[in-house]
């Protein structure tokens, strides 16, 4: 087993996801290829479920981490709700067999059309992010004749000590309502006839590896709950968001059940232990369930750097380019002792210097070898693009020894879909 990846291991010299050998799979289906372990996702979910045993809690998978239908189905069948950020994500939930009533709709920029679609589908809650959004949601609800269940996202102003692009709970962020405005916003929401106030939510950031930001945020949110309820506005649920980190490079985030033991103790002490709780984990449910297999196309020695050029790129794995993120990279075929390790920058074929997947990695590889990019289950395929007119990769969901293709590779026809050429203009004589 690879450290931190209990469902990924070497067996007979090749890397396996559960009981599935990645070498023949990649030979058959081509590369780049995403492969996910169903058991790994369910184990990550089980840690949260253990943490909440005996509580009134709803786990809503934050599907922007990985919105592939085959992945959504795993969580829908396990009883999860979903945290969505667009009407497109709602359509995907419904297509995967999820229930609208267990869906919460987050995001700072919901359109009127998206609100109407979500109301008509009967979603569980809108997590409203601004005072202006409240007014628009009220108007849409009145015109749709469905009262909108709302929670207000509050900004607890705690530093999750993660990458600045993925901290969301600080004053300078675009997310949520400032602490000072919270009561006034709830009073306004409670006065609007199209809205039904049901909860409060926060989400302080992503890839959080410490407990303390969660404990601090919980205290601040509970202070607000007390203030809001003292003003005569009852809240059915409290939603603590997502954000728990995973092990990318020796990171040691708390286990979900251990973290929630501490948080639930605080809730009990403060008298909120019986309240309905919601959480919105994304990355921690899927991140380390997935790998991306890629083939070495060329090795290119240089004076300052050696490059290992592979067939996956920033359009498949955008996190290094976006956040300078680290992904482990390991060979699919365990190298023979005779092959020499060379330190490479592992880069893709895209025409951007930002197109790298790993820097300064010692690898014993040659053209034709396969590599596995680790921790590729979250924020990879869901962020993938067709940049450089590259087809998006295929995806496989492994369940024991069975490999289900859950998305086929884009074809060249797919790349042209929806585009229309204007009539050719006459060439001047
Ligand atoms: C992205 C997001 C999440 C999930 O974050 P992870 O770090 O993937 O757990 C949860 N809630 C909201 C509102 C989000 O935007």
CSV table of C-alpha atoms and ligand atoms in Angstrom, one decimal:
chain,number,residue,atom,x,y,z
A,1,UNK,CA,0.0,0.0,0.0
A,2,UNK,CA,1.2,3.5,-0.7
A,3,UNK,CA,1.4,5.7,2.4
A,4,UNK,CA,-1.8,7.7,2.7
A,5,UNK,CA,-3.5,5.7,-0.1
A,6,UNK,CA,-4.9,2.5,1.5
A,7,UNK,CA,-6.7,1.4,-1.7
A,8,UNK,CA,-3.6,1.8,-3.9
A,9,UNK,CA,-0.8,-0.7,-3.8
A,10,UNK,CA,1.9,-2.5,-5.8
A,11,UNK,CA,1.3,-6.2,-6.5
A,12,UNK,CA,3.5,-8.3,-8.7
A,13,UNK,CA,5.4,-5.2,-9.7
A,14,UNK,CA,2.6,-3.1,-10.9
A,15,UNK,CA,0.3,-0.5,-9.3
A,16,UNK,CA,-3.2,-1.5,-8.5
A,17,UNK,CA,-6.3,0.3,-7.4
A,18,UNK,CA,-8.2,-2.1,-5.2
A,19,UNK,CA,-7.7,-5.5,-7.1
A,20,UNK,CA,-7.4,-3.8,-10.5
A,21,UNK,CA,-4.0,-3.8,-12.2
A,22,UNK,CA,-3.5,-0.3,-13.7
A,23,UNK,CA,-1.0,-1.4,-16.4
A,24,UNK,CA,-3.3,-3.5,-18.6
A,25,UNK,CA,-6.2,-1.1,-17.9
A,26,UNK,CA,-4.2,1.9,-19.2
A,27,UNK,CA,-3.0,-0.2,-22.2
A,28,UNK,CA,-6.6,-1.1,-23.0
A,29,UNK,CA,-8.2,2.3,-22.5
A,30,UNK,CA,-5.3,4.7,-23.3
A,31,UNK,CA,-3.9,7.6,-21.3
A,32,UNK,CA,-4.4,10.0,-19.6
A,33,UNK,CA,-6.8,7.9,-17.6
A,34,UNK,CA,-8.4,8.7,-14.3
A,35,UNK,CA,-9.1,5.7,-12.1
A,36,UNK,CA,-11.1,5.9,-8.8
A,37,UNK,CA,-11.5,3.5,-6.0
A,38,UNK,CA,-15.1,3.2,-4.8
A,39,UNK,CA,-14.0,1.5,-1.6
A,40,UNK,CA,-11.8,4.5,-0.8
A,41,UNK,CA,-14.7,7.0,-1.3
A,42,UNK,CA,-16.9,4.9,0.9
A,43,UNK,CA,-14.2,4.6,3.6
A,44,UNK,CA,-13.7,8.4,3.6
A,45,UNK,CA,-17.5,8.8,3.9
A,46,UNK,CA,-17.6,6.2,6.7
A,47,UNK,CA,-15.2,8.3,8.8
A,48,UNK,CA,-17.7,11.1,8.7
A,49,UNK,CA,-20.6,8.7,9.4
A,50,UNK,CA,-18.8,7.3,12.4
A,51,UNK,CA,-18.2,10.8,13.6
A,52,UNK,CA,-21.9,11.6,13.4
A,53,UNK,CA,-23.3,8.3,14.7
A,54,UNK,CA,-26.4,8.9,16.7
A,55,UNK,CA,-26.7,12.6,15.6
A,56,UNK,CA,-29.2,14.3,13.5
A,57,UNK,CA,-26.8,15.0,10.6
A,58,UNK,CA,-26.9,15.3,6.8
A,59,UNK,CA,-23.7,14.9,4.8
A,60,UNK,CA,-23.9,16.9,1.6
A,61,UNK,CA,-21.0,15.9,-0.8
A,62,UNK,CA,-19.6,19.1,-2.3
A,63,UNK,CA,-19.7,17.8,-5.8
A,64,UNK,CA,-17.5,20.5,-7.5
A,65,UNK,CA,-14.6,18.3,-6.2
A,66,UNK,CA,-15.6,15.6,-8.7
A,67,UNK,CA,-19.0,15.8,-10.5
A,68,UNK,CA,-18.7,12.7,-12.7
A,69,UNK,CA,-22.1,10.9,-12.6
A,70,UNK,CA,-20.5,7.6,-11.6
A,71,UNK,CA,-19.0,9.3,-8.6
A,72,UNK,CA,-22.2,11.0,-7.7
A,73,UNK,CA,-24.1,7.7,-7.8
A,74,UNK,CA,-21.7,6.3,-5.2
A,75,UNK,CA,-22.6,9.0,-2.8
A,76,UNK,CA,-26.3,9.2,-3.7
A,77,UNK,CA,-26.6,5.4,-3.0
A,78,UNK,CA,-24.8,5.9,0.3
A,79,UNK,CA,-27.5,8.3,1.4
A,80,UNK,CA,-25.6,11.6,0.9
A,81,UNK,CA,-27.1,14.9,-0.1
A,82,UNK,CA,-25.2,17.3,-2.4
A,83,UNK,CA,-23.8,20.8,-2.1
A,84,UNK,CA,-24.1,22.4,-5.6
A,85,UNK,CA,-22.9,25.7,-7.0
A,86,UNK,CA,-24.9,25.8,-10.3
A,87,UNK,CA,-28.0,24.5,-12.1
A,88,UNK,CA,-25.7,22.3,-14.1
A,89,UNK,CA,-24.6,20.6,-11.0
A,90,UNK,CA,-28.2,20.1,-10.0
A,91,UNK,CA,-28.9,18.4,-13.3
A,92,UNK,CA,-26.0,16.1,-12.7
A,93,UNK,CA,-27.3,15.2,-9.2
A,94,UNK,CA,-30.7,14.3,-10.6
A,95,UNK,CA,-29.2,12.4,-13.5
A,96,UNK,CA,-27.2,10.3,-11.0
A,97,UNK,CA,-30.2,9.5,-8.9
A,98,UNK,CA,-29.8,12.0,-6.1
A,99,UNK,CA,-32.7,13.6,-4.3
A,100,UNK,CA,-33.4,17.3,-4.8
A,101,UNK,CA,-34.6,17.7,-1.3
A,102,UNK,CA,-31.2,16.8,0.0
A,103,UNK,CA,-29.5,19.4,-2.2
A,104,UNK,CA,-28.1,22.7,-0.9
A,105,UNK,CA,-27.3,25.4,-3.3
A,106,UNK,CA,-24.1,27.5,-2.5
A,107,UNK,CA,-22.3,30.1,-4.5
A,108,UNK,CA,-22.1,33.9,-4.7
A,109,UNK,CA,-23.5,34.3,-8.2
A,110,UNK,CA,-26.7,32.3,-8.6
A,111,UNK,CA,-28.8,33.6,-11.5
A,112,UNK,CA,-32.5,34.0,-11.5
A,113,UNK,CA,-32.9,31.2,-14.0
A,114,UNK,CA,-30.8,28.9,-11.7
A,115,UNK,CA,-32.9,29.9,-8.7
A,116,UNK,CA,-36.1,29.1,-10.5
A,117,UNK,CA,-34.8,25.7,-11.7
A,118,UNK,CA,-33.8,24.8,-8.2
A,119,UNK,CA,-37.1,25.9,-6.6
A,120,UNK,CA,-39.1,24.0,-9.2
A,121,UNK,CA,-37.0,20.9,-8.5
A,122,UNK,CA,-37.7,21.2,-4.7
A,123,UNK,CA,-34.2,21.7,-3.4
A,124,UNK,CA,-33.5,21.5,0.3
A,125,UNK,CA,-31.9,24.9,0.9
A,126,UNK,CA,-30.3,27.9,-0.7
A,127,UNK,CA,-27.1,29.0,1.0
A,128,UNK,CA,-27.5,32.8,0.4
A,129,UNK,CA,-24.3,34.8,0.2
A,130,UNK,CA,-25.3,38.4,0.0
A,131,UNK,CA,-28.1,40.8,0.9
A,132,UNK,CA,-28.8,41.5,-2.8
A,133,UNK,CA,-29.2,37.8,-3.4
A,134,UNK,CA,-31.9,37.6,-0.7
A,135,UNK,CA,-34.0,40.2,-2.5
A,136,UNK,CA,-33.7,38.5,-5.9
A,137,UNK,CA,-34.4,35.0,-4.4
A,138,UNK,CA,-37.5,36.4,-2.7
A,139,UNK,CA,-38.7,37.9,-6.0
A,140,UNK,CA,-38.1,34.6,-7.9
A,141,UNK,CA,-39.8,32.6,-5.2
A,142,UNK,CA,-42.9,34.8,-5.2
A,143,UNK,CA,-43.1,34.5,-9.0
A,144,UNK,CA,-42.6,30.7,-8.8
A,145,UNK,CA,-45.1,30.2,-6.0
A,146,UNK,CA,-42.6,28.1,-4.0
A,147,UNK,CA,-41.3,29.4,-0.8
A,148,UNK,CA,-37.5,29.3,-0.8
A,149,UNK,CA,-35.8,27.6,2.1
A,150,UNK,CA,-32.8,29.7,3.0
A,151,UNK,CA,-29.7,29.6,5.1
A,152,UNK,CA,-27.3,32.6,5.2
A,153,UNK,CA,-23.6,32.0,4.7
A,154,UNK,CA,-21.7,33.9,7.4
A,155,UNK,CA,-18.1,34.8,7.2
A,156,UNK,CA,-16.6,33.9,10.5
A,157,UNK,CA,-13.3,35.7,9.7
A,158,UNK,CA,-11.0,32.9,10.8
A,159,UNK,CA,-7.8,32.1,8.9
A,160,UNK,CA,-7.8,28.4,7.8
A,161,UNK,CA,-4.0,28.7,7.1
A,162,UNK,CA,-4.3,27.2,3.7
A,163,UNK,CA,-3.5,28.5,0.1
A,164,UNK,CA,-4.9,32.1,-0.3
A,165,UNK,CA,-6.9,31.0,-3.4
A,166,UNK,CA,-8.7,28.4,-1.3
A,167,UNK,CA,-9.3,30.4,1.9
A,168,UNK,CA,-12.9,31.6,1.9
A,169,UNK,CA,-13.7,32.7,5.5
A,170,UNK,CA,-11.6,35.8,5.8
A,171,UNK,CA,-12.9,39.4,5.6
A,172,UNK,CA,-11.2,40.1,2.3
A,173,UNK,CA,-13.0,37.1,0.6
A,174,UNK,CA,-15.9,37.4,-1.7
A,175,UNK,CA,-17.8,34.8,0.2
A,176,UNK,CA,-20.5,35.1,2.9
A,177,UNK,CA,-22.0,37.9,4.9
A,178,UNK,CA,-19.8,39.8,7.3
A,179,UNK,CA,-20.2,39.0,11.0
A,180,UNK,CA,-21.5,42.5,11.8
A,181,UNK,CA,-24.2,42.3,9.1
A,182,UNK,CA,-25.5,38.9,10.0
A,183,UNK,CA,-28.4,39.8,12.3
A,184,UNK,CA,-29.7,42.5,10.1
A,185,UNK,CA,-29.6,40.2,7.1
A,186,UNK,CA,-31.5,37.5,9.0
A,187,UNK,CA,-34.1,40.0,10.1
A,188,UNK,CA,-34.5,41.1,6.5
A,189,UNK,CA,-34.8,37.4,5.3
A,190,UNK,CA,-37.4,36.7,8.0
A,191,UNK,CA,-39.5,39.6,6.8
A,192,UNK,CA,-39.6,38.5,3.1
A,193,UNK,CA,-42.7,36.5,2.2
A,194,UNK,CA,-41.0,34.4,-0.4
A,195,UNK,CA,-38.4,33.1,2.0
A,196,UNK,CA,-38.4,30.5,4.8
A,197,UNK,CA,-35.4,30.8,7.0
A,198,UNK,CA,-34.2,27.3,7.9
A,199,UNK,CA,-30.5,27.5,8.8
A,200,UNK,CA,-27.1,29.1,8.9
A,201,UNK,CA,-23.9,28.0,7.2
A,202,UNK,CA,-20.2,28.8,6.8
A,203,UNK,CA,-17.3,27.4,4.9
A,204,UNK,CA,-13.9,28.7,5.8
A,205,UNK,CA,-11.7,27.3,3.1
A,206,UNK,CA,-10.2,24.1,1.6
A,207,UNK,CA,-7.3,21.7,2.2
A,208,UNK,CA,-7.5,22.6,5.9
A,209,UNK,CA,-5.1,20.5,7.9
A,210,UNK,CA,-5.6,22.0,11.4
A,211,UNK,CA,-8.4,21.5,13.9
A,212,UNK,CA,-8.2,25.0,15.4
A,213,UNK,CA,-9.8,26.9,12.5
A,214,UNK,CA,-12.8,24.6,12.7
A,215,UNK,CA,-13.1,25.0,16.5
A,216,UNK,CA,-12.8,28.8,16.2
A,217,UNK,CA,-15.3,29.0,13.3
A,218,UNK,CA,-17.8,26.9,15.3
A,219,UNK,CA,-17.6,29.2,18.3
A,220,UNK,CA,-18.2,32.2,16.1
A,221,UNK,CA,-21.1,30.6,14.3
A,222,UNK,CA,-22.7,29.5,17.5
A,223,UNK,CA,-22.4,33.0,18.9
A,224,UNK,CA,-24.3,34.2,15.9
A,225,UNK,CA,-27.0,31.5,16.3
A,226,UNK,CA,-27.6,32.7,19.8
A,227,UNK,CA,-27.9,36.3,18.6
A,228,UNK,CA,-30.3,35.4,15.8
A,229,UNK,CA,-32.5,33.1,17.9
A,230,UNK,CA,-32.6,35.7,20.7
A,231,UNK,CA,-34.1,38.0,18.0
A,232,UNK,CA,-36.9,35.5,17.5
A,233,UNK,CA,-35.7,33.8,14.3
A,234,UNK,CA,-35.3,30.0,15.0
A,235,UNK,CA,-32.8,28.0,12.9
A,236,UNK,CA,-33.5,24.4,12.2
A,237,UNK,CA,-30.0,23.5,11.1
A,238,UNK,CA,-26.4,24.6,11.3
A,239,UNK,CA,-24.1,23.8,8.4
A,240,UNK,CA,-20.4,23.8,9.0
A,241,UNK,CA,-19.3,23.6,5.4
A,242,UNK,CA,-16.4,21.4,4.1
A,243,UNK,CA,-12.7,22.0,3.7
A,244,UNK,CA,-11.0,19.2,5.5
A,245,UNK,CA,-7.7,18.5,3.8
A,246,UNK,CA,-6.1,15.3,2.5
A,247,UNK,CA,-2.5,14.0,2.5
A,248,UNK,CA,-0.9,15.3,-0.7
A,249,UNK,CA,2.7,15.5,0.5
A,250,UNK,CA,3.0,14.3,4.1
A,251,UNK,CA,0.1,16.5,5.2
A,252,UNK,CA,-1.5,15.3,8.4
A,253,UNK,CA,-5.1,16.6,8.5
A,254,UNK,CA,-7.2,15.3,11.4
A,255,UNK,CA,-9.4,12.2,10.7
A,256,UNK,CA,-13.0,13.2,10.1
A,257,UNK,CA,-14.3,11.2,13.0
A,258,UNK,CA,-11.7,12.6,15.4
A,259,UNK,CA,-12.3,16.1,14.3
A,260,UNK,CA,-16.0,15.7,14.7
A,261,UNK,CA,-15.6,14.2,18.1
A,262,UNK,CA,-14.0,17.4,19.2
A,263,UNK,CA,-16.5,19.6,17.4
A,264,UNK,CA,-19.5,17.7,18.7
A,265,UNK,CA,-18.2,18.0,22.3
A,266,UNK,CA,-18.2,21.8,21.8
A,267,UNK,CA,-21.7,21.7,20.4
A,268,UNK,CA,-22.9,19.6,23.4
A,269,UNK,CA,-21.2,22.0,25.8
A,270,UNK,CA,-22.8,24.9,24.2
A,271,UNK,CA,-26.2,23.2,24.2
A,272,UNK,CA,-26.5,22.7,20.4
A,273,UNK,CA,-25.9,18.9,20.4
A,274,UNK,CA,-29.5,18.0,19.3
A,275,UNK,CA,-29.6,20.5,16.5
A,276,UNK,CA,-29.7,19.2,12.9
A,277,UNK,CA,-26.2,19.4,11.5
A,278,UNK,CA,-25.0,19.6,7.9
A,279,UNK,CA,-21.6,19.4,6.4
A,280,UNK,CA,-20.3,19.9,2.9
A,281,UNK,CA,-17.1,17.9,2.4
A,282,UNK,CA,-15.7,17.6,-1.1
A,283,UNK,CA,-12.0,16.9,-1.4
A,284,UNK,CA,-11.7,14.7,1.7
A,285,UNK,CA,-14.3,12.3,0.2
A,286,UNK,CA,-12.7,11.8,-3.2
A,287,UNK,CA,-9.2,13.3,-3.4
A,288,UNK,CA,-7.1,10.3,-2.4
A,289,UNK,CA,-9.5,7.8,-4.1
A,290,UNK,CA,-8.2,8.7,-7.5
A,291,UNK,CA,-5.1,8.5,-9.7
A,292,UNK,CA,-4.4,9.8,-13.2
A,293,UNK,CA,-2.3,7.4,-15.3
A,294,UNK,CA,-0.1,9.1,-17.9
A,295,UNK,CA,2.5,7.8,-20.4
A,296,UNK,CA,6.0,9.1,-20.7
A,297,UNK,CA,6.3,10.5,-24.2
A,298,UNK,CA,9.9,11.8,-24.1
A,299,UNK,CA,12.7,12.4,-21.7
A,300,UNK,CA,14.6,15.6,-22.4
A,301,UNK,CA,17.9,16.1,-20.6
A,302,UNK,CA,19.0,19.8,-20.2
A,303,UNK,CA,21.7,21.8,-18.6
A,304,UNK,CA,19.7,23.1,-15.7
A,305,UNK,CA,16.7,20.8,-15.7
A,306,UNK,CA,15.7,17.4,-17.1
A,307,UNK,CA,12.2,17.1,-18.4
A,308,UNK,CA,10.0,14.1,-18.4
A,309,UNK,CA,7.3,14.9,-20.9
A,310,UNK,CA,4.1,13.0,-20.4
A,311,UNK,CA,0.7,12.8,-22.2
A,312,UNK,CA,-1.3,14.4,-19.3
A,313,UNK,CA,-1.2,18.1,-18.9
A,314,UNK,CA,-2.6,21.1,-17.1
A,315,UNK,CA,-5.9,20.7,-18.9
A,316,UNK,CA,-6.3,17.3,-17.2
A,317,UNK,CA,-4.6,18.2,-13.9
A,318,UNK,CA,-4.9,21.9,-13.3
A,319,UNK,CA,-4.0,22.1,-9.7
A,320,UNK,CA,-0.2,22.5,-10.1
A,321,UNK,CA,-0.6,25.3,-12.6
A,322,UNK,CA,-3.4,27.0,-10.5
A,323,UNK,CA,-2.1,26.7,-7.0
A,324,UNK,CA,1.5,25.3,-7.4
A,325,UNK,CA,-0.1,22.2,-5.8
A,326,UNK,CA,1.9,19.1,-5.2
A,327,UNK,CA,0.7,15.7,-6.4
A,328,UNK,CA,2.7,12.5,-5.8
A,329,UNK,CA,3.9,10.9,-9.0
A,330,UNK,CA,4.9,7.2,-8.9
A,331,UNK,CA,5.7,4.6,-11.6
A,332,UNK,CA,2.9,2.1,-12.6
A,333,UNK,CA,5.6,-0.5,-13.3
A,334,UNK,CA,8.0,-0.8,-10.4
A,335,UNK,CA,11.3,0.0,-12.0
A,336,UNK,CA,14.1,-2.6,-12.1
A,337,UNK,CA,17.1,-2.0,-9.8
A,338,UNK,CA,19.3,-1.5,-12.9
A,339,UNK,CA,17.5,1.6,-14.1
A,340,UNK,CA,19.0,4.9,-12.8
A,341,UNK,CA,17.0,7.6,-11.1
A,342,UNK,CA,17.1,11.0,-12.7
A,343,UNK,CA,15.6,14.2,-11.2
A,344,UNK,CA,12.9,15.5,-13.6
A,345,UNK,CA,10.4,18.2,-13.9
A,346,UNK,CA,7.3,16.2,-15.1
A,347,UNK,CA,5.6,18.4,-17.7
A,348,UNK,CA,2.7,18.1,-20.2
A,349,UNK,CA,2.5,18.9,-23.9
A,350,UNK,CA,0.5,22.2,-23.4
A,351,UNK,CA,2.1,25.3,-24.8
A,352,UNK,CA,2.5,27.1,-21.4
A,353,UNK,CA,5.4,27.2,-19.0
A,354,UNK,CA,2.8,26.7,-16.2
A,355,UNK,CA,2.1,23.3,-17.6
A,356,UNK,CA,3.9,21.1,-15.1
A,357,UNK,CA,2.7,18.3,-13.0
A,358,UNK,CA,5.6,17.9,-10.6
A,359,UNK,CA,9.0,19.5,-10.1
A,360,UNK,CA,12.3,17.9,-9.2
A,361,UNK,CA,11.1,14.4,-9.0
A,362,UNK,CA,13.6,11.5,-8.9
A,363,UNK,CA,12.2,8.9,-11.4
A,364,UNK,CA,13.7,5.9,-13.2
A,365,UNK,CA,11.7,6.2,-16.4
A,366,UNK,CA,12.0,6.0,-20.2
A,367,UNK,CA,9.6,6.8,-23.0
A,368,UNK,CA,6.6,4.4,-23.0
A,369,UNK,CA,6.5,3.9,-19.2
A,370,UNK,CA,3.4,4.8,-17.4
A,371,UNK,CA,3.2,7.0,-14.3
A,372,UNK,CA,0.4,7.5,-11.8
A,373,UNK,CA,-0.3,11.0,-10.6
A,374,UNK,CA,-1.7,10.5,-7.1
A,375,UNK,CA,-4.4,12.4,-5.1
A,376,UNK,CA,-6.2,13.0,-8.4
A,377,UNK,CA,-9.7,12.3,-7.3
A,378,UNK,CA,-10.6,15.9,-6.4
A,379,UNK,CA,-10.5,19.1,-8.4
A,380,UNK,CA,-8.9,17.5,-11.4
A,381,UNK,CA,-11.4,16.1,-13.8
A,382,UNK,CA,-14.1,18.5,-12.6
A,383,UNK,CA,-11.7,21.4,-13.6
A,384,UNK,CA,-10.5,19.7,-16.8
A,385,UNK,CA,-10.8,21.6,-20.0
A,386,UNK,CA,-10.2,21.1,-23.7
A,387,UNK,CA,-7.3,23.7,-23.8
A,388,UNK,CA,-5.0,23.1,-26.8
A,389,UNK,CA,-7.9,21.1,-28.3
A,390,UNK,CA,-7.0,18.2,-26.1
A,391,UNK,CA,-9.7,15.6,-25.6
A,392,UNK,CA,-10.6,15.2,-21.9
A,393,UNK,CA,-9.5,11.9,-20.4
A,394,UNK,CA,-11.6,8.8,-19.8
A,395,UNK,CA,-12.5,7.8,-16.2
A,396,UNK,CA,-12.9,4.4,-14.6
A,397,UNK,CA,-14.6,3.5,-11.3
A,398,UNK,CA,-13.0,0.5,-9.7
A,399,UNK,CA,-15.1,-1.7,-7.4
A,400,UNK,CA,-13.0,-4.6,-6.2
A,401,UNK,CA,-11.6,-6.4,-9.2
A,402,UNK,CA,-14.2,-4.8,-11.6
A,403,UNK,CA,-13.4,-1.6,-13.6
A,404,UNK,CA,-16.4,0.3,-14.9
A,405,UNK,CA,-15.7,3.0,-17.5
A,406,UNK,CA,-17.8,5.9,-16.2
A,407,UNK,CA,-16.7,8.4,-18.8
A,408,UNK,CA,-15.3,7.7,-22.3
A,409,UNK,CA,-12.5,9.8,-23.6
A,410,UNK,CA,-13.6,12.9,-25.7
A,411,UNK,CA,-13.5,12.1,-29.4
A,412,UNK,CA,-12.3,14.6,-32.0
A,413,UNK,CA,-16.0,15.0,-32.9
A,414,UNK,CA,-16.8,16.0,-29.3
A,415,UNK,CA,-14.2,18.8,-29.6
A,416,UNK,CA,-16.1,20.3,-32.5
A,417,UNK,CA,-19.6,19.9,-31.0
A,418,UNK,CA,-21.8,23.0,-31.0
A,419,UNK,CA,-19.6,25.1,-33.1
A,420,UNK,CA,-21.0,26.7,-36.3
A,421,UNK,CA,-19.1,28.2,-39.1
A,422,UNK,CA,-20.7,31.4,-40.6
A,423,UNK,CA,-21.2,31.2,-44.3
A,424,UNK,CA,-17.9,31.5,-46.1
A,425,UNK,CA,-17.5,35.1,-47.4
A,426,UNK,CA,-16.9,35.6,-51.0
A,427,UNK,CA,-13.3,36.0,-51.9
A,428,UNK,CA,-12.7,39.5,-53.5
A,429,UNK,CA,-11.9,39.3,-57.2
B,1,LIG,C1,-15.9,24.0,-2.3
B,1,LIG,C2,-16.9,24.0,-1.2
B,1,LIG,C3,-17.0,23.0,-0.3
B,1,LIG,C4,-16.1,21.8,-0.3
B,1,LIG,O1,-14.8,22.1,0.0
B,1,LIG,P1,-13.7,20.9,0.1
B,1,LIG,O2,-12.4,21.6,0.5
B,1,LIG,O3,-13.6,20.2,-1.2
B,1,LIG,O4,-14.2,20.0,1.2
B,1,LIG,C5,-18.0,23.1,0.6
B,1,LIG,N1,-18.8,24.1,0.7
B,1,LIG,C6,-18.7,25.2,-0.2
B,1,LIG,C7,-19.6,26.3,-0.1
B,1,LIG,C8,-17.7,25.2,-1.2
B,1,LIG,O5,-17.6,26.2,-2.0
